[in-house]
């Protein structure tokens, strides 16, 4: 089977992170079957068009590594295909599957006032202002689909199985607006047919539209080549209570967009690696059937199948995204070395390598190398309270001795020994001094392995920092 899939965003704003997941599943299926990934910009709703959104979508896909085979150059935009939709909708009118309607919005408003459940359908259409009812007009008109009355339409969804809808719930949808622009339904079905799309993989919110699409395929006589449908589970709020929205993400303090958009910070700018985002997103709704969690894009292409997509919504757990980021940062030692050198002019390669080595299991984001690693370049200017609380005559004695020992023997390999020497000469337990030592060196109580950190700093610098703390301790007490 020739697998041809499309990602069909509407440029009405920034791409939501859930949209990236939809694009990803399409891409994985295409690559797995050596098929084609198409980008189609569904920009027929001119009122909702947002300048910049299309480029934003393209850049976001590029950032996460989703490659487009068709539709990028030249760009496929529905707004530029108006004539095609006109031609196809005329066929539906000719075959009696669609009709012209002349009702004004005031007319329809009036109907709704009379009956709040009013629907333009088989029950009402013959008394309204349209060509089926024998009306004619030179004024503005729309073209509506003549939805067959009271039949069951079954959508065979690859994720949900058979989903049946009765057409009595479906109104006669507008296919072509009075300005000659197609609506989503018409353009979507015509394009999926003309572009020989094999699988329509999209969000669950489009499931209610699927029966209409099936009816359109039938009306066009394209039933035999109709694409297969796969409606993806929703992304849920972290507590599982309803669909994830931008507001939920803002409230919980995590990004909702892949890249910066207006005032909103994107995943990229927040410090997430594209590999981590891909890995995190793919598992929101799909499972490999094994315990494996870390997947490269190539491994995903190999492992992916639509059958393993879950029906149930997936809870959005940002901690999991951070965990993936951590895993990928660990794998990227050499890149982190370059990053550190690029951001600290006072850091040579050897020092950068050693810092990355001691920090790499502790950081979540690349920028943490700069914050957690600041003490490697600058002596602390403030100290954790614990220093005041724990400072004692014994500490004064011990640190005075330690400073002296370090000045005498600055061998960077001798820190452990020097600490023990100072401890035995002052009769103080070294273990009870380690927390103060850490505060003296780093300013805080948590951080990477202390001895390794001191080795990187070197004995003279460590001795200077200890000297400062002795003065501070004397003043503080
Ligand atoms: N333009 C629709 C969207 O923005 C596409 C839905 C579909 O894939 O059919 O999501």
Tab-separated table of C-alpha atoms and ligand atoms in Angstrom:
chain	number	residue	atom	x	y	z
A	1	UNK	CA	0.000	0.000	0.000
A	2	UNK	CA	1.216	3.476	-0.892
A	3	UNK	CA	1.121	5.373	2.390
A	4	UNK	CA	0.422	9.060	1.906
A	5	UNK	CA	-0.431	11.127	4.959
A	6	UNK	CA	-0.928	14.800	5.548
A	7	UNK	CA	-0.593	17.242	8.366
A	8	UNK	CA	-3.249	19.855	7.695
A	9	UNK	CA	-3.028	22.742	10.150
A	10	UNK	CA	-5.078	25.902	9.956
A	11	UNK	CA	-2.879	28.984	10.378
A	12	UNK	CA	-5.121	30.505	13.017
A	13	UNK	CA	-2.401	30.881	15.640
A	14	UNK	CA	0.613	29.104	17.065
A	15	UNK	CA	0.819	25.348	16.745
A	16	UNK	CA	-0.230	23.695	20.002
A	17	UNK	CA	2.110	21.007	21.335
A	18	UNK	CA	-0.723	18.502	20.665
A	19	UNK	CA	-0.532	19.485	16.993
A	20	UNK	CA	3.126	18.495	17.014
A	21	UNK	CA	2.089	15.062	18.274
A	22	UNK	CA	-0.447	14.747	15.431
A	23	UNK	CA	2.231	15.684	12.907
A	24	UNK	CA	4.631	13.218	14.533
A	25	UNK	CA	2.268	10.246	14.290
A	26	UNK	CA	1.642	11.065	10.629
A	27	UNK	CA	5.354	11.354	9.987
A	28	UNK	CA	6.193	8.077	11.731
A	29	UNK	CA	3.613	6.180	9.737
A	30	UNK	CA	4.867	7.697	6.488
A	31	UNK	CA	8.499	6.892	7.223
A	32	UNK	CA	7.744	3.410	8.474
A	33	UNK	CA	6.091	2.498	5.192
A	34	UNK	CA	8.465	4.513	3.003
A	35	UNK	CA	5.517	6.709	2.192
A	36	UNK	CA	4.965	10.444	1.777
A	37	UNK	CA	4.397	13.153	4.363
A	38	UNK	CA	2.442	16.110	3.054
A	39	UNK	CA	1.915	19.526	4.601
A	40	UNK	CA	-1.327	21.206	3.594
A	41	UNK	CA	-2.195	24.634	4.906
A	42	UNK	CA	-5.940	24.801	5.493
A	43	UNK	CA	-6.392	28.545	5.309
A	44	UNK	CA	-9.876	28.913	3.868
A	45	UNK	CA	-11.268	30.688	6.903
A	46	UNK	CA	-9.962	34.151	6.136
A	47	UNK	CA	-11.510	35.648	9.282
A	48	UNK	CA	-9.335	33.496	11.492
A	49	UNK	CA	-6.130	33.859	9.480
A	50	UNK	CA	-3.196	34.970	11.636
A	51	UNK	CA	-0.127	36.367	9.862
A	52	UNK	CA	3.035	34.527	10.817
A	53	UNK	CA	1.223	31.382	11.927
A	54	UNK	CA	2.100	29.441	8.783
A	55	UNK	CA	5.831	30.120	9.098
A	56	UNK	CA	5.612	29.344	12.787
A	57	UNK	CA	4.131	25.918	12.030
A	58	UNK	CA	6.800	25.167	9.439
A	59	UNK	CA	9.588	26.246	11.814
A	60	UNK	CA	8.180	24.188	14.651
A	61	UNK	CA	8.107	21.023	12.556
A	62	UNK	CA	11.634	21.712	11.417
A	63	UNK	CA	12.839	22.181	14.991
A	64	UNK	CA	11.545	18.798	16.154
A	65	UNK	CA	12.892	17.078	13.058
A	66	UNK	CA	9.673	16.227	11.213
A	67	UNK	CA	10.493	16.335	7.527
A	68	UNK	CA	7.938	17.265	4.897
A	69	UNK	CA	8.073	15.550	1.512
A	70	UNK	CA	5.371	17.528	-0.303
A	71	UNK	CA	3.751	20.877	0.310
A	72	UNK	CA	6.700	22.896	1.514
A	73	UNK	CA	8.129	24.038	-1.838
A	74	UNK	CA	5.849	24.931	-3.467
A	75	UNK	CA	3.597	25.465	-0.486
A	76	UNK	CA	0.155	23.855	-0.665
A	77	UNK	CA	-2.431	26.375	0.487
A	78	UNK	CA	-6.136	25.755	0.148
A	79	UNK	CA	-6.834	29.459	-0.359
A	80	UNK	CA	-4.969	29.144	-3.671
A	81	UNK	CA	-7.065	26.177	-4.832
A	82	UNK	CA	-10.492	27.835	-4.915
A	83	UNK	CA	-11.174	26.931	-8.552
A	84	UNK	CA	-10.673	23.245	-7.834
A	85	UNK	CA	-13.253	23.210	-5.049
A	86	UNK	CA	-15.687	25.160	-7.215
A	87	UNK	CA	-15.418	22.559	-9.951
A	88	UNK	CA	-16.014	19.676	-7.541
A	89	UNK	CA	-18.867	21.258	-5.660
A	90	UNK	CA	-20.622	21.887	-9.002
A	91	UNK	CA	-20.483	18.154	-9.608
A	92	UNK	CA	-22.330	17.590	-6.353
A	93	UNK	CA	-24.982	20.107	-7.392
A	94	UNK	CA	-25.349	18.402	-10.794
A	95	UNK	CA	-25.795	14.971	-9.220
A	96	UNK	CA	-28.329	16.272	-6.707
A	97	UNK	CA	-26.087	15.908	-3.644
A	98	UNK	CA	-25.843	19.620	-2.999
A	99	UNK	CA	-27.982	22.682	-3.573
A	100	UNK	CA	-27.946	26.466	-3.577
A	101	UNK	CA	-29.364	28.224	-0.551
A	102	UNK	CA	-30.216	31.919	-0.434
A	103	UNK	CA	-31.326	32.350	3.166
A	104	UNK	CA	-29.834	35.414	4.786
A	105	UNK	CA	-28.323	35.183	8.244
A	106	UNK	CA	-31.315	37.217	9.497
A	107	UNK	CA	-33.701	34.580	8.054
A	108	UNK	CA	-31.848	31.825	9.860
A	109	UNK	CA	-31.679	33.855	13.039
A	110	UNK	CA	-35.459	34.228	12.851
A	111	UNK	CA	-35.838	30.436	12.504
A	112	UNK	CA	-33.675	29.855	15.542
A	113	UNK	CA	-35.723	32.331	17.523
A	114	UNK	CA	-38.883	30.406	16.672
A	115	UNK	CA	-37.296	27.050	17.453
A	116	UNK	CA	-34.047	26.859	19.430
A	117	UNK	CA	-33.462	23.344	18.021
A	118	UNK	CA	-33.787	24.557	14.441
A	119	UNK	CA	-31.505	22.735	12.016
A	120	UNK	CA	-31.217	23.163	8.235
A	121	UNK	CA	-31.993	19.571	7.246
A	122	UNK	CA	-34.365	17.147	5.523
A	123	UNK	CA	-37.221	18.232	7.780
A	124	UNK	CA	-36.889	21.949	7.189
A	125	UNK	CA	-35.161	22.485	3.883
A	126	UNK	CA	-38.299	22.302	1.678
A	127	UNK	CA	-39.846	25.329	3.359
A	128	UNK	CA	-36.672	27.415	3.231
A	129	UNK	CA	-35.129	29.610	0.578
A	130	UNK	CA	-33.131	27.264	-1.660
A	131	UNK	CA	-32.980	25.683	-5.084
A	132	UNK	CA	-34.417	22.367	-3.849
A	133	UNK	CA	-37.553	24.202	-2.799
A	134	UNK	CA	-37.720	25.690	-6.294
A	135	UNK	CA	-36.445	29.119	-5.287
A	136	UNK	CA	-34.173	31.186	-7.515
A	137	UNK	CA	-32.077	34.240	-6.711
A	138	UNK	CA	-29.342	36.401	-8.193
A	139	UNK	CA	-28.312	37.455	-4.717
A	140	UNK	CA	-25.622	35.862	-2.569
A	141	UNK	CA	-25.847	32.133	-2.175
A	142	UNK	CA	-24.107	29.301	-0.397
A	143	UNK	CA	-23.979	25.668	-1.458
A	144	UNK	CA	-25.206	23.175	1.101
A	145	UNK	CA	-24.817	19.427	1.265
A	146	UNK	CA	-28.080	17.523	0.982
A	147	UNK	CA	-27.599	15.256	3.975
A	148	UNK	CA	-29.643	12.085	3.473
A	149	UNK	CA	-32.397	11.821	6.009
A	150	UNK	CA	-32.220	9.381	8.911
A	151	UNK	CA	-29.553	6.927	7.803
A	152	UNK	CA	-26.821	5.376	9.911
A	153	UNK	CA	-23.296	6.243	8.791
A	154	UNK	CA	-20.476	4.105	10.069
A	155	UNK	CA	-16.945	5.390	10.317
A	156	UNK	CA	-14.381	2.651	10.563
A	157	UNK	CA	-11.775	4.169	12.782
A	158	UNK	CA	-8.414	2.423	13.149
A	159	UNK	CA	-8.204	3.439	16.800
A	160	UNK	CA	-11.826	3.427	17.894
A	161	UNK	CA	-13.263	0.709	15.718
A	162	UNK	CA	-16.713	1.228	14.207
A	163	UNK	CA	-18.361	4.473	15.201
A	164	UNK	CA	-21.935	4.937	13.984
A	165	UNK	CA	-23.799	8.210	13.690
A	166	UNK	CA	-27.354	8.832	12.538
A	167	UNK	CA	-27.752	11.582	9.972
A	168	UNK	CA	-30.719	13.062	11.790
A	169	UNK	CA	-28.128	14.743	14.041
A	170	UNK	CA	-26.311	16.220	11.067
A	171	UNK	CA	-27.520	19.395	9.365
A	172	UNK	CA	-27.093	20.314	5.715
A	173	UNK	CA	-23.578	21.663	6.106
A	174	UNK	CA	-22.438	24.598	4.026
A	175	UNK	CA	-19.816	23.386	1.553
A	176	UNK	CA	-19.173	26.640	-0.284
A	177	UNK	CA	-19.582	30.049	1.274
A	178	UNK	CA	-21.046	33.076	-0.488
A	179	UNK	CA	-17.549	34.498	-1.073
A	180	UNK	CA	-16.673	31.409	-3.133
A	181	UNK	CA	-14.436	29.946	-0.446
A	182	UNK	CA	-14.960	26.285	0.423
A	183	UNK	CA	-15.605	25.301	4.009
A	184	UNK	CA	-13.235	22.968	5.843
A	185	UNK	CA	-15.335	19.871	5.035
A	186	UNK	CA	-15.391	20.333	1.277
A	187	UNK	CA	-11.776	21.376	0.868
A	188	UNK	CA	-10.554	18.675	3.237
A	189	UNK	CA	-12.337	15.825	1.446
A	190	UNK	CA	-11.556	17.034	-2.077
A	191	UNK	CA	-7.898	17.469	-1.213
A	192	UNK	CA	-7.555	14.176	0.610
A	193	UNK	CA	-8.971	12.532	-2.506
A	194	UNK	CA	-6.895	14.462	-5.044
A	195	UNK	CA	-3.724	14.031	-2.991
A	196	UNK	CA	-4.411	10.288	-2.730
A	197	UNK	CA	-4.223	10.369	1.070
A	198	UNK	CA	-4.215	6.827	2.459
A	199	UNK	CA	-4.632	7.629	6.171
A	200	UNK	CA	-6.268	10.595	7.841
A	201	UNK	CA	-4.636	10.837	11.269
A	202	UNK	CA	-5.974	13.738	13.297
A	203	UNK	CA	-7.260	14.812	16.696
A	204	UNK	CA	-10.345	13.353	18.296
A	205	UNK	CA	-12.123	16.692	17.981
A	206	UNK	CA	-12.624	15.892	14.282
A	207	UNK	CA	-14.427	12.614	14.901
A	208	UNK	CA	-17.893	14.266	14.777
A	209	UNK	CA	-17.040	15.556	11.283
A	210	UNK	CA	-16.036	12.132	10.021
A	211	UNK	CA	-19.560	10.869	9.110
A	212	UNK	CA	-20.124	13.928	6.962
A	213	UNK	CA	-16.807	13.252	5.281
A	214	UNK	CA	-17.834	9.645	4.640
A	215	UNK	CA	-21.087	10.885	3.110
A	216	UNK	CA	-19.143	13.271	0.899
A	217	UNK	CA	-16.883	10.474	-0.343
A	218	UNK	CA	-20.000	8.484	-1.189
A	219	UNK	CA	-21.636	11.440	-2.933
A	220	UNK	CA	-18.544	12.003	-5.056
A	221	UNK	CA	-18.392	8.294	-5.888
A	222	UNK	CA	-14.986	7.973	-4.198
A	223	UNK	CA	-15.931	5.451	-1.576
A	224	UNK	CA	-13.550	2.794	-2.888
A	225	UNK	CA	-10.496	4.969	-2.405
A	226	UNK	CA	-11.609	6.650	0.791
A	227	UNK	CA	-8.706	7.122	3.237
A	228	UNK	CA	-8.644	5.202	6.480
A	229	UNK	CA	-9.344	7.250	9.575
A	230	UNK	CA	-7.458	7.336	12.862
A	231	UNK	CA	-8.687	9.815	15.470
A	232	UNK	CA	-6.083	10.412	18.152
A	233	UNK	CA	-6.832	10.512	21.881
A	234	UNK	CA	-6.998	13.886	23.582
A	235	UNK	CA	-4.189	15.383	25.610
A	236	UNK	CA	-5.568	15.866	29.098
A	237	UNK	CA	-4.759	18.313	31.887
A	238	UNK	CA	-2.126	17.026	34.357
A	239	UNK	CA	-4.887	15.877	36.747
A	240	UNK	CA	-6.681	14.058	33.931
A	241	UNK	CA	-9.680	16.302	34.347
A	242	UNK	CA	-10.557	17.491	30.850
A	243	UNK	CA	-8.735	18.640	27.766
A	244	UNK	CA	-5.382	20.413	28.151
A	245	UNK	CA	-5.649	24.105	27.325
A	246	UNK	CA	-3.208	26.974	27.106
A	247	UNK	CA	-4.689	28.337	30.308
A	248	UNK	CA	-3.941	25.075	32.178
A	249	UNK	CA	-0.372	25.130	30.927
A	250	UNK	CA	0.096	28.784	31.883
A	251	UNK	CA	-1.306	28.099	35.319
A	252	UNK	CA	0.960	25.105	35.895
A	253	UNK	CA	3.918	27.031	34.481
A	254	UNK	CA	4.883	24.972	31.455
A	255	UNK	CA	4.913	25.874	27.755
A	256	UNK	CA	2.089	24.917	25.410
A	257	UNK	CA	3.825	25.924	22.152
A	258	UNK	CA	6.950	24.402	20.633
A	259	UNK	CA	8.626	27.773	19.987
A	260	UNK	CA	8.189	31.255	21.419
A	261	UNK	CA	4.962	32.860	20.270
A	262	UNK	CA	4.113	36.432	21.236
A	263	UNK	CA	4.359	36.567	25.035
A	264	UNK	CA	4.459	32.795	25.465
A	265	UNK	CA	7.740	30.982	25.935
A	266	UNK	CA	8.191	27.877	23.794
A	267	UNK	CA	9.631	24.488	24.677
A	268	UNK	CA	12.758	25.301	22.717
A	269	UNK	CA	13.406	28.548	24.533
A	270	UNK	CA	12.545	26.968	27.886
A	271	UNK	CA	15.494	24.661	27.333
A	272	UNK	CA	13.950	21.447	26.036
A	273	UNK	CA	15.807	19.460	23.426
A	274	UNK	CA	13.839	18.428	20.335
A	275	UNK	CA	14.728	14.768	20.920
A	276	UNK	CA	13.215	14.964	24.397
A	277	UNK	CA	10.026	16.564	23.114
A	278	UNK	CA	9.612	13.902	20.439
A	279	UNK	CA	10.223	11.137	22.938
A	280	UNK	CA	7.818	12.657	25.443
A	281	UNK	CA	5.053	13.335	22.892
A	282	UNK	CA	5.146	9.981	21.175
A	283	UNK	CA	4.393	8.194	24.440
A	284	UNK	CA	1.361	10.399	25.108
A	285	UNK	CA	-1.122	8.127	23.417
A	286	UNK	CA	1.110	5.433	21.941
A	287	UNK	CA	2.979	2.622	23.662
A	288	UNK	CA	5.642	0.362	22.231
A	289	UNK	CA	4.379	-2.727	24.098
A	290	UNK	CA	7.776	-3.017	25.798
A	291	UNK	CA	9.530	-1.315	28.697
A	292	UNK	CA	11.671	0.785	26.403
A	293	UNK	CA	11.323	4.516	27.060
A	294	UNK	CA	14.154	6.194	25.221
A	295	UNK	CA	13.721	6.159	21.459
A	296	UNK	CA	15.594	7.945	18.726
A	297	UNK	CA	13.536	9.054	15.733
A	298	UNK	CA	14.850	6.077	13.757
A	299	UNK	CA	13.888	3.672	16.510
A	300	UNK	CA	10.427	5.204	16.615
A	301	UNK	CA	9.999	4.787	12.883
A	302	UNK	CA	10.860	1.148	13.338
A	303	UNK	CA	8.624	0.563	16.366
A	304	UNK	CA	5.607	2.713	15.509
A	305	UNK	CA	2.206	1.337	14.571
A	306	UNK	CA	-1.281	2.825	14.625
A	307	UNK	CA	-2.556	-0.319	16.375
A	308	UNK	CA	-0.677	0.650	19.512
A	309	UNK	CA	-2.326	4.041	19.861
A	310	UNK	CA	-4.609	4.109	22.892
A	311	UNK	CA	-8.229	5.160	22.867
A	312	UNK	CA	-8.083	6.855	26.247
A	313	UNK	CA	-6.885	10.422	26.654
A	314	UNK	CA	-3.294	10.942	27.790
A	315	UNK	CA	-2.429	12.960	30.879
A	316	UNK	CA	0.125	15.641	30.207
A	317	UNK	CA	2.862	15.194	32.779
A	318	UNK	CA	5.521	17.872	32.420
A	319	UNK	CA	7.812	16.092	34.890
A	320	UNK	CA	8.086	13.305	32.360
A	321	UNK	CA	9.183	15.807	29.720
A	322	UNK	CA	11.841	17.065	32.123
A	323	UNK	CA	12.979	13.536	32.787
A	324	UNK	CA	13.426	12.924	29.059
A	325	UNK	CA	15.324	16.169	28.753
A	326	UNK	CA	17.662	15.062	31.511
A	327	UNK	CA	18.278	11.759	29.751
A	328	UNK	CA	19.196	13.482	26.500
A	329	UNK	CA	21.393	16.114	28.181
A	330	UNK	CA	23.414	13.270	29.712
A	331	UNK	CA	24.034	11.835	26.299
A	332	UNK	CA	25.254	15.121	24.919
A	333	UNK	CA	28.455	15.720	26.891
A	334	UNK	CA	30.535	17.166	24.026
A	335	UNK	CA	27.770	19.579	23.001
A	336	UNK	CA	27.394	20.720	26.586
A	337	UNK	CA	31.135	21.408	26.749
A	338	UNK	CA	30.813	23.662	23.692
A	339	UNK	CA	27.781	25.352	25.212
A	340	UNK	CA	29.606	26.103	28.438
A	341	UNK	CA	32.626	27.500	26.613
A	342	UNK	CA	30.430	29.630	24.382
A	343	UNK	CA	28.700	31.120	27.414
A	344	UNK	CA	31.666	31.604	29.742
A	345	UNK	CA	34.659	33.319	28.238
A	346	UNK	CA	36.608	32.438	31.395
A	347	UNK	CA	36.275	28.705	30.754
A	348	UNK	CA	38.825	26.645	28.854
A	349	UNK	CA	38.064	23.295	27.316
A	350	UNK	CA	39.649	21.203	30.017
A	351	UNK	CA	37.729	22.955	32.758
A	352	UNK	CA	34.480	22.761	30.752
A	353	UNK	CA	34.914	19.029	30.273
A	354	UNK	CA	35.420	18.454	33.969
A	355	UNK	CA	32.450	20.622	34.952
A	356	UNK	CA	30.174	18.840	32.497
A	357	UNK	CA	31.357	15.526	33.867
A	358	UNK	CA	30.423	16.368	37.475
A	359	UNK	CA	27.169	18.159	36.639
A	360	UNK	CA	25.696	16.145	33.847
A	361	UNK	CA	23.683	13.789	36.018
A	362	UNK	CA	22.206	16.670	37.999
A	363	UNK	CA	20.936	19.070	35.333
A	364	UNK	CA	17.554	19.087	33.628
A	365	UNK	CA	18.241	21.868	31.146
A	366	UNK	CA	21.357	22.987	29.342
A	367	UNK	CA	21.165	26.368	31.067
A	368	UNK	CA	21.519	24.597	34.437
A	369	UNK	CA	25.204	24.123	33.610
A	370	UNK	CA	25.521	27.888	33.926
A	371	UNK	CA	23.468	28.291	37.096
A	372	UNK	CA	24.550	25.165	38.956
A	373	UNK	CA	28.083	25.625	37.696
A	374	UNK	CA	28.378	29.332	38.530
A	375	UNK	CA	30.447	28.627	41.635
A	376	UNK	CA	33.185	27.162	39.455
A	377	UNK	CA	33.797	30.675	38.166
A	378	UNK	CA	32.669	33.004	40.920
A	379	UNK	CA	33.126	32.725	44.666
A	380	UNK	CA	29.823	32.809	46.534
A	381	UNK	CA	28.725	36.231	47.734
A	382	UNK	CA	25.965	34.950	49.996
A	383	UNK	CA	25.828	31.847	52.168
A	384	UNK	CA	23.076	29.493	53.166
A	385	UNK	CA	21.789	30.136	56.734
A	386	UNK	CA	23.159	26.812	57.818
A	387	UNK	CA	26.582	28.423	57.977
A	388	UNK	CA	25.512	30.777	60.795
A	389	UNK	CA	23.654	28.034	62.576
A	390	UNK	CA	26.468	25.521	62.492
A	391	UNK	CA	29.484	27.754	62.882
A	392	UNK	CA	31.292	26.947	66.140
A	393	UNK	CA	34.690	27.309	67.843
A	394	UNK	CA	35.475	23.815	66.555
A	395	UNK	CA	34.648	24.925	63.010
A	396	UNK	CA	36.866	27.941	63.417
A	397	UNK	CA	39.681	25.711	64.555
A	398	UNK	CA	39.184	23.153	61.821
A	399	UNK	CA	38.875	25.561	58.915
A	400	UNK	CA	41.811	27.652	60.044
A	401	UNK	CA	43.888	24.486	60.028
A	402	UNK	CA	42.474	23.299	56.710
A	403	UNK	CA	43.333	26.588	55.043
A	404	UNK	CA	46.878	26.321	56.342
A	405	UNK	CA	47.225	22.712	55.155
A	406	UNK	CA	45.889	23.566	51.696
A	407	UNK	CA	48.326	26.458	51.311
A	408	UNK	CA	51.141	24.121	52.280
A	409	UNK	CA	50.084	21.231	50.060
A	410	UNK	CA	48.111	22.497	47.071
A	411	UNK	CA	48.237	19.160	45.228
A	412	UNK	CA	44.748	18.877	43.667
A	413	UNK	CA	44.774	15.128	44.238
A	414	UNK	CA	45.273	15.577	47.985
A	415	UNK	CA	41.982	17.155	49.111
A	416	UNK	CA	40.714	14.086	50.913
A	417	UNK	CA	43.984	13.590	52.696
A	418	UNK	CA	44.306	17.269	53.597
A	419	UNK	CA	40.848	17.277	55.143
A	420	UNK	CA	41.773	14.284	57.286
A	421	UNK	CA	45.039	15.891	58.321
A	422	UNK	CA	43.223	19.053	59.424
A	423	UNK	CA	40.637	16.956	61.260
A	424	UNK	CA	43.132	14.894	63.218
A	425	UNK	CA	45.332	17.868	64.070
A	426	UNK	CA	42.337	19.738	65.507
A	427	UNK	CA	40.588	16.723	66.926
A	428	UNK	CA	37.375	17.487	64.998
A	429	UNK	CA	35.294	14.918	63.121
A	430	UNK	CA	35.665	15.762	59.432
A	431	UNK	CA	32.151	14.453	58.661
A	432	UNK	CA	30.605	17.137	60.854
A	433	UNK	CA	32.372	19.864	58.853
A	434	UNK	CA	31.442	18.805	55.334
A	435	UNK	CA	28.207	20.760	55.099
A	436	UNK	CA	29.939	23.989	56.134
A	437	UNK	CA	32.700	23.211	53.662
A	438	UNK	CA	30.135	22.880	50.881
A	439	UNK	CA	28.536	26.200	51.818
A	440	UNK	CA	31.973	27.804	51.864
A	441	UNK	CA	32.768	26.534	48.371
A	442	UNK	CA	29.380	26.847	46.644
A	443	UNK	CA	27.249	29.113	48.843
A	444	UNK	CA	24.524	26.441	49.079
A	445	UNK	CA	23.887	23.084	50.668
A	446	UNK	CA	23.271	21.017	47.525
A	447	UNK	CA	25.418	20.440	44.514
A	448	UNK	CA	27.727	18.055	42.723
A	449	UNK	CA	30.326	15.866	44.401
A	450	UNK	CA	32.298	18.157	46.698
A	451	UNK	CA	35.768	16.666	46.369
A	452	UNK	CA	35.536	16.621	42.556
A	453	UNK	CA	34.305	20.209	42.657
A	454	UNK	CA	37.264	21.275	44.786
A	455	UNK	CA	39.640	19.481	42.447
A	456	UNK	CA	38.284	21.546	39.585
A	457	UNK	CA	38.632	24.772	41.570
A	458	UNK	CA	42.142	23.998	42.790
A	459	UNK	CA	43.598	24.357	46.289
A	460	UNK	CA	44.474	28.089	46.231
A	461	UNK	CA	40.921	29.064	45.284
A	462	UNK	CA	39.431	26.675	47.841
A	463	UNK	CA	41.768	28.088	50.508
A	464	UNK	CA	40.652	31.642	49.606
A	465	UNK	CA	37.013	30.662	49.935
A	466	UNK	CA	37.680	29.014	53.291
A	467	UNK	CA	39.457	32.129	54.494
A	468	UNK	CA	36.390	34.218	53.607
A	469	UNK	CA	34.137	31.890	55.531
A	470	UNK	CA	36.337	32.036	58.621
A	471	UNK	CA	36.026	35.832	58.590
A	472	UNK	CA	32.305	35.573	57.986
A	473	UNK	CA	31.940	33.046	60.830
A	474	UNK	CA	33.831	35.281	63.248
A	475	UNK	CA	31.622	38.262	62.368
A	476	UNK	CA	28.428	36.225	62.444
A	477	UNK	CA	28.921	34.790	65.937
B	1	LIG	N1	-7.439	22.042	9.398
B	1	LIG	C1	-7.810	21.077	10.397
B	1	LIG	C2	-7.069	21.444	11.675
B	1	LIG	O1	-6.691	22.553	11.810
B	1	LIG	C3	-7.435	19.712	9.885
B	1	LIG	C4	-8.215	18.589	10.445
B	1	LIG	C5	-7.912	17.339	9.637
B	1	LIG	O2	-6.771	16.866	9.755
B	1	LIG	O3	-8.786	16.895	8.898
B	1	LIG	O4	-6.864	20.680	12.570
